[in-house]
mmCIF file of C-alpha atoms in Angstrom:
data_model
loop_
_atom_site.group_PDB
_atom_site.id
_atom_site.type_symbol
_atom_site.label_atom_id
_atom_site.label_comp_id
_atom_site.label_asym_id
_atom_site.label_seq_id
_atom_site.Cartn_x
_atom_site.Cartn_y
_atom_site.Cartn_z
ATOM 1 C CA MET A 12 -29.321 -26.901 1.334
ATOM 2 C CA LYS A 13 -27.296 -27.624 4.471
ATOM 3 C CA ALA A 14 -23.804 -26.430 5.351
ATOM 4 C CA LEU A 15 -21.604 -28.138 7.911
ATOM 5 C CA ILE A 16 -19.317 -25.556 9.524
ATOM 6 C CA ILE A 17 -16.265 -26.759 11.411
ATOM 7 C CA GLY A 18 -15.116 -24.231 13.998
ATOM 8 C CA ALA A 19 -16.997 -21.730 16.156
ATOM 9 C CA GLY A 20 -14.372 -18.984 16.087
ATOM 10 C CA ILE A 21 -14.695 -15.631 14.347
ATOM 11 C CA GLY A 22 -14.570 -17.135 10.856
ATOM 12 C CA GLY A 23 -16.918 -20.023 11.604
ATOM 13 C CA MET A 24 -19.552 -17.931 13.349
ATOM 14 C CA SER A 25 -19.405 -15.191 10.698
ATOM 15 C CA THR A 26 -19.921 -17.908 8.093
ATOM 16 C CA ALA A 27 -22.872 -19.410 9.965
ATOM 17 C CA LEU A 28 -24.525 -15.994 10.214
ATOM 18 C CA ALA A 29 -23.819 -15.087 6.584
ATOM 19 C CA LEU A 30 -25.110 -18.406 5.217
ATOM 20 C CA THR A 31 -28.201 -18.236 7.428
ATOM 21 C CA ARG A 32 -28.853 -14.717 6.153
ATOM 22 C CA CYS A 33 -28.707 -16.087 2.586
ATOM 23 C CA GLY A 34 -31.226 -18.841 3.341
ATOM 24 C CA PHE A 35 -28.994 -21.860 3.968
ATOM 25 C CA ASP A 36 -29.429 -24.342 6.790
ATOM 26 C CA THR A 37 -26.318 -24.554 8.966
ATOM 27 C CA GLU A 38 -24.822 -26.800 11.609
ATOM 28 C CA VAL A 39 -21.764 -25.641 13.566
ATOM 29 C CA PHE A 40 -19.299 -28.023 15.221
ATOM 30 C CA GLU A 41 -16.532 -26.934 17.588
ATOM 31 C CA ALA A 42 -13.673 -29.157 18.798
ATOM 32 C CA VAL A 43 -13.344 -27.676 22.289
ATOM 33 C CA LYS A 44 -15.958 -28.053 24.980
ATOM 34 C CA GLU A 45 -15.773 -24.376 25.901
ATOM 35 C CA ILE A 46 -14.704 -21.393 23.775
ATOM 36 C CA LYS A 47 -11.632 -19.655 25.195
ATOM 37 C CA PRO A 48 -10.532 -16.938 22.772
ATOM 38 C CA VAL A 49 -6.834 -16.846 21.910
ATOM 39 C CA GLY A 50 -5.650 -13.304 22.565
ATOM 40 C CA ALA A 51 -7.187 -10.584 24.683
ATOM 41 C CA ALA A 52 -8.493 -8.304 21.948
ATOM 42 C CA ILE A 53 -8.587 -7.736 18.225
ATOM 43 C CA SER A 54 -8.665 -4.693 15.968
ATOM 44 C CA ILE A 55 -11.636 -4.718 13.620
ATOM 45 C CA TRP A 56 -10.718 -2.383 10.781
ATOM 46 C CA PRO A 57 -13.430 -0.812 8.587
ATOM 47 C CA ASN A 58 -13.423 -3.689 6.082
ATOM 48 C CA GLY A 59 -14.299 -6.048 8.945
ATOM 49 C CA VAL A 60 -16.815 -3.613 10.422
ATOM 50 C CA LYS A 61 -18.576 -3.452 7.050
ATOM 51 C CA CYS A 62 -18.879 -7.247 7.075
ATOM 52 C CA LEU A 63 -20.436 -7.109 10.546
ATOM 53 C CA ASN A 64 -22.777 -4.378 9.323
ATOM 54 C CA TYR A 65 -23.819 -6.740 6.503
ATOM 55 C CA LEU A 66 -24.549 -9.411 9.120
ATOM 56 C CA GLY A 67 -26.808 -6.996 11.013
ATOM 57 C CA LEU A 68 -24.351 -6.457 13.873
ATOM 58 C CA GLY A 69 -23.363 -2.848 13.248
ATOM 59 C CA GLU A 70 -24.825 -1.376 16.409
ATOM 60 C CA GLN A 71 -23.465 -4.192 18.528
ATOM 61 C CA ILE A 72 -19.885 -3.836 17.290
ATOM 62 C CA LYS A 73 -20.043 -0.070 17.895
ATOM 63 C CA ALA A 74 -21.079 -0.742 21.493
ATOM 64 C CA LEU A 75 -18.156 -3.121 22.007
ATOM 65 C CA GLY A 76 -15.538 -1.019 20.248
ATOM 66 C CA GLY A 77 -13.174 1.532 21.684
ATOM 67 C CA ASN A 78 -12.909 5.116 20.465
ATOM 68 C CA MET A 79 -9.648 5.055 18.492
ATOM 69 C CA ALA A 80 -9.531 8.592 17.097
ATOM 70 C CA TRP A 81 -5.760 9.118 16.973
ATOM 71 C CA MET A 82 -2.628 7.166 16.135
ATOM 72 C CA ALA A 83 0.847 7.861 17.514
ATOM 73 C CA TYR A 84 4.309 6.341 17.387
ATOM 74 C CA ARG A 85 6.637 7.165 20.267
ATOM 75 C CA ASP A 86 10.371 6.915 20.807
ATOM 76 C CA PHE A 87 11.158 3.945 23.054
ATOM 77 C CA ASN A 88 13.784 5.700 25.132
ATOM 78 C CA HIS A 89 12.386 9.141 25.906
ATOM 79 C CA GLY A 90 8.717 8.460 25.172
ATOM 80 C CA ASN A 91 8.383 11.484 22.854
ATOM 81 C CA ASP A 92 5.953 11.355 19.939
ATOM 82 C CA LEU A 93 7.722 10.531 16.688
ATOM 83 C CA THR A 94 4.438 11.223 14.918
ATOM 84 C CA ARG A 95 0.801 11.697 15.878
ATOM 85 C CA PHE A 96 -2.168 12.107 13.574
ATOM 86 C CA SER A 97 -5.939 11.794 13.430
ATOM 87 C CA LEU A 98 -7.661 8.736 11.949
ATOM 88 C CA ALA A 99 -10.526 10.962 10.730
ATOM 89 C CA PRO A 100 -9.158 11.083 7.150
ATOM 90 C CA LEU A 101 -9.171 7.278 7.046
ATOM 91 C CA VAL A 102 -12.791 7.156 8.213
ATOM 92 C CA ALA A 103 -13.817 9.799 5.699
ATOM 93 C CA ARG A 104 -12.173 7.914 2.824
ATOM 94 C CA VAL A 105 -13.304 4.356 3.571
ATOM 95 C CA GLY A 106 -16.695 5.194 5.083
ATOM 96 C CA GLU A 107 -16.497 3.403 8.419
ATOM 97 C CA TYR A 108 -14.758 3.508 11.790
ATOM 98 C CA PRO A 109 -12.200 1.030 13.153
ATOM 99 C CA TYR A 110 -13.137 -0.675 16.427
ATOM 100 C CA PRO A 111 -10.662 -2.419 18.728
ATOM 101 C CA VAL A 112 -12.700 -4.932 20.754
ATOM 102 C CA ALA A 113 -12.133 -7.497 23.483
ATOM 103 C CA ARG A 114 -11.929 -10.818 21.674
ATOM 104 C CA ALA A 115 -14.131 -12.670 24.163
ATOM 105 C CA GLU A 116 -16.854 -10.039 23.754
ATOM 106 C CA LEU A 117 -16.682 -10.203 19.964
ATOM 107 C CA GLN A 118 -16.867 -13.988 20.131
ATOM 108 C CA GLY A 119 -19.817 -13.798 22.518
ATOM 109 C CA MET A 120 -21.622 -11.378 20.213
ATOM 110 C CA LEU A 121 -21.260 -13.705 17.234
ATOM 111 C CA ILE A 122 -22.256 -16.836 19.160
ATOM 112 C CA ASN A 123 -25.256 -15.194 20.805
ATOM 113 C CA SER A 124 -26.442 -13.806 17.480
ATOM 114 C CA TYR A 125 -26.382 -17.293 15.994
ATOM 115 C CA GLY A 126 -27.566 -19.133 19.100
ATOM 116 C CA ALA A 127 -25.148 -20.930 21.415
ATOM 117 C CA GLU A 128 -27.664 -23.750 21.824
ATOM 118 C CA LYS A 129 -27.296 -24.566 18.121
ATOM 119 C CA ILE A 130 -23.532 -25.194 18.338
ATOM 120 C CA ALA A 131 -22.273 -28.723 18.964
ATOM 121 C CA PHE A 132 -19.205 -28.511 21.230
ATOM 122 C CA GLY A 133 -16.637 -31.246 21.855
ATOM 123 C CA LYS A 134 -16.712 -32.320 18.194
ATOM 124 C CA ARG A 135 -13.190 -32.845 16.888
ATOM 125 C CA VAL A 136 -12.956 -33.902 13.237
ATOM 126 C CA CYS A 137 -11.106 -37.112 12.482
ATOM 127 C CA ALA A 138 -12.295 -37.883 8.916
ATOM 128 C CA VAL A 139 -14.065 -36.237 5.973
ATOM 129 C CA GLN A 140 -15.713 -37.967 3.027
ATOM 130 C CA GLN A 141 -17.672 -36.649 0.059
ATOM 131 C CA ASP A 142 -19.435 -37.780 -3.087
ATOM 132 C CA ASP A 143 -21.681 -36.225 -5.715
ATOM 133 C CA ASN A 144 -24.535 -35.979 -3.229
ATOM 134 C CA GLY A 145 -22.838 -34.321 -0.286
ATOM 135 C CA VAL A 146 -20.277 -34.445 2.505
ATOM 136 C CA SER A 147 -20.026 -36.434 5.707
ATOM 137 C CA VAL A 148 -17.716 -35.867 8.646
ATOM 138 C CA GLN A 149 -16.733 -38.185 11.461
ATOM 139 C CA PHE A 150 -15.824 -36.895 14.929
ATOM 140 C CA ASP A 151 -13.540 -38.440 17.498
ATOM 141 C CA ASP A 152 -16.484 -39.181 19.808
ATOM 142 C CA GLY A 153 -17.806 -41.626 17.216
ATOM 143 C CA THR A 154 -20.632 -39.414 15.922
ATOM 144 C CA THR A 155 -21.097 -38.297 12.318
ATOM 145 C CA ALA A 156 -22.842 -35.479 10.458
ATOM 146 C CA SER A 157 -23.895 -35.053 6.835
ATOM 147 C CA GLY A 158 -24.647 -32.043 4.686
ATOM 148 C CA ASP A 159 -24.514 -30.673 1.170
ATOM 149 C CA PHE A 160 -21.168 -28.962 1.672
ATOM 150 C CA LEU A 161 -18.606 -28.343 4.415
ATOM 151 C CA ILE A 162 -16.790 -25.166 5.433
ATOM 152 C CA ALA A 163 -13.635 -25.685 7.490
ATOM 153 C CA ALA A 164 -12.998 -22.679 9.721
ATOM 154 C CA ASP A 165 -10.955 -24.755 12.145
ATOM 155 C CA GLY A 166 -8.056 -22.366 12.560
ATOM 156 C CA THR A 167 -4.330 -22.298 11.955
ATOM 157 C CA HIS A 168 -4.004 -25.925 13.158
ATOM 158 C CA SER A 169 -6.795 -27.017 10.787
ATOM 159 C CA VAL A 170 -7.476 -30.743 10.570
ATOM 160 C CA VAL A 171 -9.476 -30.387 7.361
ATOM 161 C CA ARG A 172 -6.723 -28.475 5.529
ATOM 162 C CA GLU A 173 -4.669 -31.625 5.038
ATOM 163 C CA TYR A 174 -7.710 -33.301 3.453
ATOM 164 C CA VAL A 175 -8.201 -30.398 1.026
ATOM 165 C CA LEU A 176 -4.519 -30.076 0.054
ATOM 166 C CA ASP A 177 -3.607 -33.779 0.238
ATOM 167 C CA LYS A 178 -0.546 -32.754 2.244
ATOM 168 C CA ARG A 179 0.414 -31.229 5.562
ATOM 169 C CA VAL A 180 1.406 -27.563 5.672
ATOM 170 C CA GLU A 181 3.905 -26.442 8.296
ATOM 171 C CA ARG A 182 3.573 -23.154 10.160
ATOM 172 C CA ARG A 183 6.476 -20.673 9.880
ATOM 173 C CA TYR A 184 7.834 -18.990 13.009
ATOM 174 C CA ALA A 185 7.779 -15.237 12.385
ATOM 175 C CA GLY A 186 10.666 -14.599 14.771
ATOM 176 C CA TYR A 187 9.018 -12.837 17.680
ATOM 177 C CA VAL A 188 7.002 -13.384 20.838
ATOM 178 C CA ASN A 189 3.897 -11.356 21.666
ATOM 179 C CA TRP A 190 2.461 -10.725 25.135
ATOM 180 C CA ASN A 191 -1.085 -9.337 25.193
ATOM 181 C CA GLY A 192 -3.897 -8.580 27.602
ATOM 182 C CA LEU A 193 -6.303 -5.967 28.932
ATOM 183 C CA VAL A 194 -5.580 -3.288 31.511
ATOM 184 C CA GLU A 195 -7.502 -0.354 32.937
ATOM 185 C CA ILE A 196 -6.963 2.885 31.033
ATOM 186 C CA ASP A 197 -4.407 5.184 32.648
ATOM 187 C CA GLU A 198 -4.028 8.479 30.810
ATOM 188 C CA LYS A 199 -0.675 9.028 32.488
ATOM 189 C CA ILE A 200 0.509 6.235 30.206
ATOM 190 C CA ALA A 201 -1.353 7.185 27.008
ATOM 191 C CA PRO A 202 -4.485 9.064 25.847
ATOM 192 C CA ALA A 203 -7.711 7.085 26.128
ATOM 193 C CA ASP A 204 -8.723 7.723 22.493
ATOM 194 C CA GLN A 205 -5.409 6.901 20.832
ATOM 195 C CA TRP A 206 -3.597 3.904 19.399
ATOM 196 C CA THR A 207 -0.189 4.476 20.957
ATOM 197 C CA THR A 208 2.919 2.507 19.992
ATOM 198 C CA TRP A 209 6.452 2.786 21.371
ATOM 199 C CA VAL A 210 9.098 1.456 18.966
ATOM 200 C CA GLY A 211 12.822 0.788 19.265
ATOM 201 C CA GLU A 212 15.428 -2.000 19.263
ATOM 202 C CA GLY A 213 13.234 -4.044 16.917
ATOM 203 C CA LYS A 214 10.620 -4.234 19.693
ATOM 204 C CA ARG A 215 7.159 -2.757 20.084
ATOM 205 C CA VAL A 216 4.769 -1.833 22.893
ATOM 206 C CA SER A 217 1.252 -0.861 21.901
ATOM 207 C CA LEU A 218 -2.029 0.253 23.454
ATOM 208 C CA MET A 219 -5.487 0.369 21.849
ATOM 209 C CA PRO A 220 -8.680 1.515 23.619
ATOM 210 C CA VAL A 221 -11.553 -0.969 23.934
ATOM 211 C CA ASN A 222 -14.865 -0.413 25.698
ATOM 212 C CA GLY A 223 -15.201 -0.566 29.469
ATOM 213 C CA ASN A 224 -12.376 1.905 30.188
ATOM 214 C CA ARG A 225 -9.730 -0.616 29.109
ATOM 215 C CA PHE A 226 -6.624 -0.657 26.974
ATOM 216 C CA TYR A 227 -5.698 -3.658 24.896
ATOM 217 C CA PHE A 228 -1.922 -3.933 25.287
ATOM 218 C CA PHE A 229 0.723 -5.933 23.524
ATOM 219 C CA PHE A 230 4.490 -6.269 23.744
ATOM 220 C CA ASP A 231 6.590 -7.696 20.888
ATOM 221 C CA VAL A 232 10.152 -9.002 21.277
ATOM 222 C CA PRO A 233 12.260 -10.832 18.667
ATOM 223 C CA LEU A 234 13.292 -14.071 20.379
ATOM 224 C CA GLU A 235 14.285 -17.604 19.536
ATOM 225 C CA LYS A 236 11.480 -20.110 19.482
ATOM 226 C CA GLY A 237 10.733 -22.339 22.460
ATOM 227 C CA LEU A 238 12.100 -20.334 25.393
ATOM 228 C CA GLU A 239 10.872 -21.633 28.725
ATOM 229 C CA GLU A 240 8.957 -18.663 30.113
ATOM 230 C CA ASP A 241 5.635 -18.662 31.928
ATOM 231 C CA ARG A 242 3.332 -16.485 34.003
ATOM 232 C CA SER A 243 5.542 -16.794 37.074
ATOM 233 C CA THR A 244 8.366 -14.948 35.299
ATOM 234 C CA LEU A 245 6.272 -12.743 33.007
ATOM 235 C CA VAL A 246 6.718 -9.364 34.703
ATOM 236 C CA ASN A 247 10.435 -9.859 35.237
ATOM 237 C CA ASP A 248 10.820 -11.050 31.645
ATOM 238 C CA LEU A 249 9.179 -7.871 30.351
ATOM 239 C CA LYS A 250 11.243 -5.685 32.672
ATOM 240 C CA LYS A 251 14.370 -7.330 31.284
ATOM 241 C CA TYR A 252 13.362 -7.025 27.638
ATOM 242 C CA PHE A 253 12.270 -3.397 28.041
ATOM 243 C CA ALA A 254 14.971 -2.145 30.404
ATOM 244 C CA GLY A 255 15.729 1.492 29.629
ATOM 245 C CA TRP A 256 12.442 2.112 27.905
ATOM 246 C CA ALA A 257 10.362 5.203 28.753
ATOM 247 C CA ASP A 258 8.556 5.566 32.079
ATOM 248 C CA PRO A 259 5.045 4.948 30.630
ATOM 249 C CA VAL A 260 6.214 1.546 29.378
ATOM 250 C CA GLN A 261 7.566 0.717 32.846
ATOM 251 C CA GLN A 262 4.268 1.807 34.398
ATOM 252 C CA LEU A 263 2.317 -0.355 31.950
ATOM 253 C CA ILE A 264 4.415 -3.387 32.904
ATOM 254 C CA ALA A 265 3.695 -2.655 36.570
ATOM 255 C CA ASN A 266 -0.060 -2.400 35.885
ATOM 256 C CA ILE A 267 -0.620 -5.658 34.022
ATOM 257 C CA ASN A 268 -1.955 -8.849 35.579
ATOM 258 C CA PRO A 269 0.305 -11.822 34.731
ATOM 259 C CA GLN A 270 -2.590 -14.250 35.295
ATOM 260 C CA THR A 271 -4.616 -12.741 32.449
ATOM 261 C CA THR A 272 -1.719 -11.939 30.111
ATOM 262 C CA ASN A 273 -1.111 -14.207 27.120
ATOM 263 C CA ARG A 274 2.300 -15.143 25.717
ATOM 264 C CA VAL A 275 2.252 -16.251 22.073
ATOM 265 C CA GLU A 276 4.998 -17.257 19.675
ATOM 266 C CA ILE A 277 3.875 -15.699 16.387
ATOM 267 C CA HIS A 278 3.584 -17.827 13.246
ATOM 268 C CA ASP A 279 2.107 -17.650 9.789
ATOM 269 C CA ILE A 280 1.757 -20.090 6.889
ATOM 270 C CA GLU A 281 3.221 -19.675 3.424
ATOM 271 C CA PRO A 282 0.312 -18.619 1.170
ATOM 272 C CA PHE A 283 -1.253 -21.341 -0.942
ATOM 273 C CA MET A 284 -3.932 -21.006 -3.594
ATOM 274 C CA GLN A 285 -6.139 -24.078 -3.160
ATOM 275 C CA PHE A 286 -8.971 -23.524 -0.690
ATOM 276 C CA VAL A 287 -11.477 -25.970 -2.168
ATOM 277 C CA LYS A 288 -11.767 -29.682 -2.808
ATOM 278 C CA GLY A 289 -15.140 -30.561 -4.298
ATOM 279 C CA ARG A 290 -17.744 -29.619 -1.713
ATOM 280 C CA VAL A 291 -15.242 -28.816 1.039
ATOM 281 C CA ALA A 292 -13.792 -25.305 1.445
ATOM 282 C CA LEU A 293 -11.264 -23.731 3.814
ATOM 283 C CA LEU A 294 -11.968 -20.368 5.430
ATOM 284 C CA GLY A 295 -10.158 -17.959 7.776
ATOM 285 C CA ASP A 296 -6.899 -19.095 9.380
ATOM 286 C CA ALA A 297 -7.371 -22.576 7.945
ATOM 287 C CA ALA A 298 -6.908 -21.009 4.491
ATOM 288 C CA HIS A 299 -4.579 -18.087 5.222
ATOM 289 C CA SER A 300 -2.899 -17.955 8.610
ATOM 290 C CA THR A 301 -1.166 -14.601 9.052
ATOM 291 C CA THR A 302 0.825 -12.678 11.614
ATOM 292 C CA PRO A 303 -1.113 -9.927 13.424
ATOM 293 C CA ASP A 304 1.148 -7.128 12.177
ATOM 294 C CA ILE A 305 -1.479 -5.354 10.045
ATOM 295 C CA GLY A 306 -4.461 -6.433 12.148
ATOM 296 C CA GLN A 307 -6.277 -8.202 9.311
ATOM 297 C CA GLY A 308 -6.563 -11.840 10.387
ATOM 298 C CA GLY A 309 -10.058 -11.619 11.843
ATOM 299 C CA CYS A 310 -11.193 -9.116 9.229
ATOM 300 C CA ALA A 311 -10.073 -11.438 6.421
ATOM 301 C CA ALA A 312 -12.106 -14.297 7.923
ATOM 302 C CA MET A 313 -15.187 -12.065 8.025
ATOM 303 C CA GLU A 314 -14.580 -11.107 4.402
ATOM 304 C CA ASP A 315 -14.331 -14.807 3.515
ATOM 305 C CA ALA A 316 -17.698 -15.443 5.145
ATOM 306 C CA VAL A 317 -19.479 -12.671 3.251
ATOM 307 C CA VAL A 318 -17.920 -13.623 -0.099
ATOM 308 C CA LEU A 319 -18.664 -17.310 0.431
ATOM 309 C CA ALA A 320 -22.324 -16.779 1.315
ATOM 310 C CA THR A 321 -23.064 -14.254 -1.412
ATOM 311 C CA THR A 322 -21.304 -16.385 -4.047
ATOM 312 C CA LEU A 323 -23.267 -19.483 -3.082
ATOM 313 C CA ALA A 324 -26.511 -17.494 -3.055
ATOM 314 C CA SER A 325 -25.958 -15.759 -6.391
ATOM 315 C CA HIS A 326 -24.708 -18.625 -8.583
ATOM 316 C CA SER A 327 -26.780 -21.547 -9.847
ATOM 317 C CA LEU A 328 -24.240 -23.850 -11.512
ATOM 318 C CA GLY A 329 -23.885 -26.033 -8.447
ATOM 319 C CA ILE A 330 -22.046 -26.058 -5.141
ATOM 320 C CA ASP A 331 -18.731 -27.204 -6.584
ATOM 321 C CA ASP A 332 -18.779 -24.344 -9.079
ATOM 322 C CA ALA A 333 -19.751 -21.726 -6.488
ATOM 323 C CA LEU A 334 -17.029 -22.841 -4.064
ATOM 324 C CA LEU A 335 -14.405 -22.550 -6.804
ATOM 325 C CA ARG A 336 -15.654 -19.031 -7.510
ATOM 326 C CA TYR A 337 -15.276 -18.251 -3.792
ATOM 327 C CA GLN A 338 -11.707 -19.540 -3.996
ATOM 328 C CA GLN A 339 -10.983 -17.409 -7.048
ATOM 329 C CA ARG A 340 -12.377 -14.294 -5.398
ATOM 330 C CA ARG A 341 -10.376 -14.784 -2.204
ATOM 331 C CA ASN A 342 -6.994 -16.371 -2.785
ATOM 332 C CA GLU A 343 -5.170 -13.371 -4.296
ATOM 333 C CA ARG A 344 -6.703 -10.999 -1.736
ATOM 334 C CA VAL A 345 -5.650 -13.039 1.274
ATOM 335 C CA LYS A 346 -2.229 -13.873 -0.185
ATOM 336 C CA ASP A 347 -1.663 -10.122 -0.388
ATOM 337 C CA LEU A 348 -2.707 -9.666 3.249
ATOM 338 C CA VAL A 349 -0.427 -12.458 4.500
ATOM 339 C CA LEU A 350 2.578 -11.056 2.626
ATOM 340 C CA LYS A 351 1.841 -7.458 3.678
ATOM 341 C CA ALA A 352 1.705 -8.581 7.296
ATOM 342 C CA ARG A 353 4.946 -10.520 6.886
ATOM 343 C CA LYS A 354 6.689 -7.490 5.369
ATOM 344 C CA ARG A 355 5.460 -5.233 8.186
ATOM 345 C CA CYS A 356 6.535 -7.878 10.712
ATOM 346 C CA ASP A 357 10.069 -7.955 9.332
ATOM 347 C CA VAL A 358 10.418 -4.166 9.345
ATOM 348 C CA THR A 359 8.952 -3.751 12.837
ATOM 349 C CA HIS A 360 11.067 -6.501 14.372
ATOM 350 C CA ALA A 361 14.394 -5.627 12.732
ATOM 351 C CA LYS A 362 14.917 -8.611 10.477
ATOM 352 C CA ASP A 363 17.194 -6.195 8.631
ATOM 353 C CA PRO A 364 18.386 -3.686 11.266
ATOM 354 C CA GLN A 365 19.206 -0.966 8.720
ATOM 355 C CA THR A 366 15.728 -1.110 7.179
ATOM 356 C CA THR A 367 14.185 -0.793 10.627
ATOM 357 C CA ALA A 368 16.474 2.104 11.547
ATOM 358 C CA ASN A 369 15.375 3.864 8.350
ATOM 359 C CA TRP A 370 11.745 3.302 9.317
ATOM 360 C CA TYR A 371 12.305 4.900 12.722
ATOM 361 C CA ARG A 372 13.792 7.948 10.996
ATOM 362 C CA GLU A 373 10.887 8.126 8.558
ATOM 363 C CA LEU A 374 8.402 8.102 11.452
ATOM 364 C CA SER A 375 9.940 11.281 12.818
ATOM 365 C CA THR A 376 8.902 13.117 9.632
ATOM 366 C CA GLU A 377 5.604 11.274 9.087
ATOM 367 C CA THR A 378 2.512 13.500 8.976
ATOM 368 C CA GLY A 379 0.062 10.613 8.578
ATOM 369 C CA GLU A 380 -0.517 10.611 4.836
ATOM 370 C CA ARG A 381 1.754 7.675 4.012
ATOM 371 C CA VAL A 382 0.605 5.497 6.890
ATOM 372 C CA LEU A 383 -3.086 6.202 6.262
ATOM 373 C CA ALA A 384 -2.724 5.652 2.510
ATOM 374 C CA GLY A 385 -1.339 2.176 3.128
ATOM 375 C CA MET A 386 -4.084 1.365 5.603
ATOM 376 C CA CYS A 387 -6.779 2.632 3.228
ATOM 377 C CA ASP A 388 -5.372 0.531 0.385
ATOM 378 C CA THR A 389 -5.651 -2.596 2.538
ATOM 379 C CA ILE A 390 -9.155 -1.745 3.745
ATOM 380 C CA GLU A 391 -10.536 -0.837 0.331
ATOM 381 C CA GLY A 392 -9.413 -4.169 -1.087
ATOM 382 C CA GLY A 393 -12.234 -5.851 0.842
ATOM 383 C CA PRO A 394 -15.404 -7.127 -0.826
ATOM 384 C CA LEU A 395 -17.597 -4.305 0.479
ATOM 385 C CA GLY A 396 -15.327 -1.456 -0.639
#
């Protein structure tokens, strides 16, 4: 039984590893000639870590991850803690640690575990066909491939999604721009073992520790879509948007390297419930593109991979039947994640200024229980508990 997997990102490689673990033959095809991860880092929450543990990568993800023992929100103006609390209760409840990791290192871990030599690069899909016997795909270089079923993990701009849905789905601008990158840890800015976030004016500045004595940083600013800004103006743009913010934020801006900092206009896609068409299934961002506001995009793709592989391996009524069961097990879960992220996005970025002002006030009395309860609820909704 052979699976064709389109996309060598987090979702595609997790799928290849999960299906291989369950005894399937796999072929992976990637549109680009060289993987260049979008975004500097990613937070792998315990539901995602459990999926990597299932794939046999537990020790490797621990080695790549940063020690994120504390969480703090700080006032944007004075830099004082609004709240600060330990993440130990979260770990004790859900049974695993969170690990912020450099995205390129996570991607390298997945590819190396599968075997980079087994991935066909420069293979952009231009057509998909299927019948009762299997699936075939045609690439823009004129080559073709055939298998028993096809998994499309080809991202938010998925080519295969239109084939599955018989229509094109437009991305929705979430209303803010995100700058992100990696910078050397400076404890004058924030503790090395803490997820630190400054909030105010509907904006956000955040730091997470990753391995190698580095912080993953990101800045969020509500802005109109399509502004002409680039690396040459990046530092001055951030200084303008965060004028009057606390000294640690100003120091962080001074420390970053514009040449390795990414600027991304954040989008998601309205949730839809059809992930499967016959022997073709969508996975990861192709099926449920979300904003990064609850840090679950990559984790959800890993969950997809585990559910897909175990469903195919444990059901004997045929591929079409098993893929529909995968769809049924995933579409409500990921719809919930997309809408939770959208809700958090709107509160964080002041879609309704009064709601955001109320949130700032609530943070000043937060002891951790409410925030951790919400995080645990999201984590425990995953397939591995």
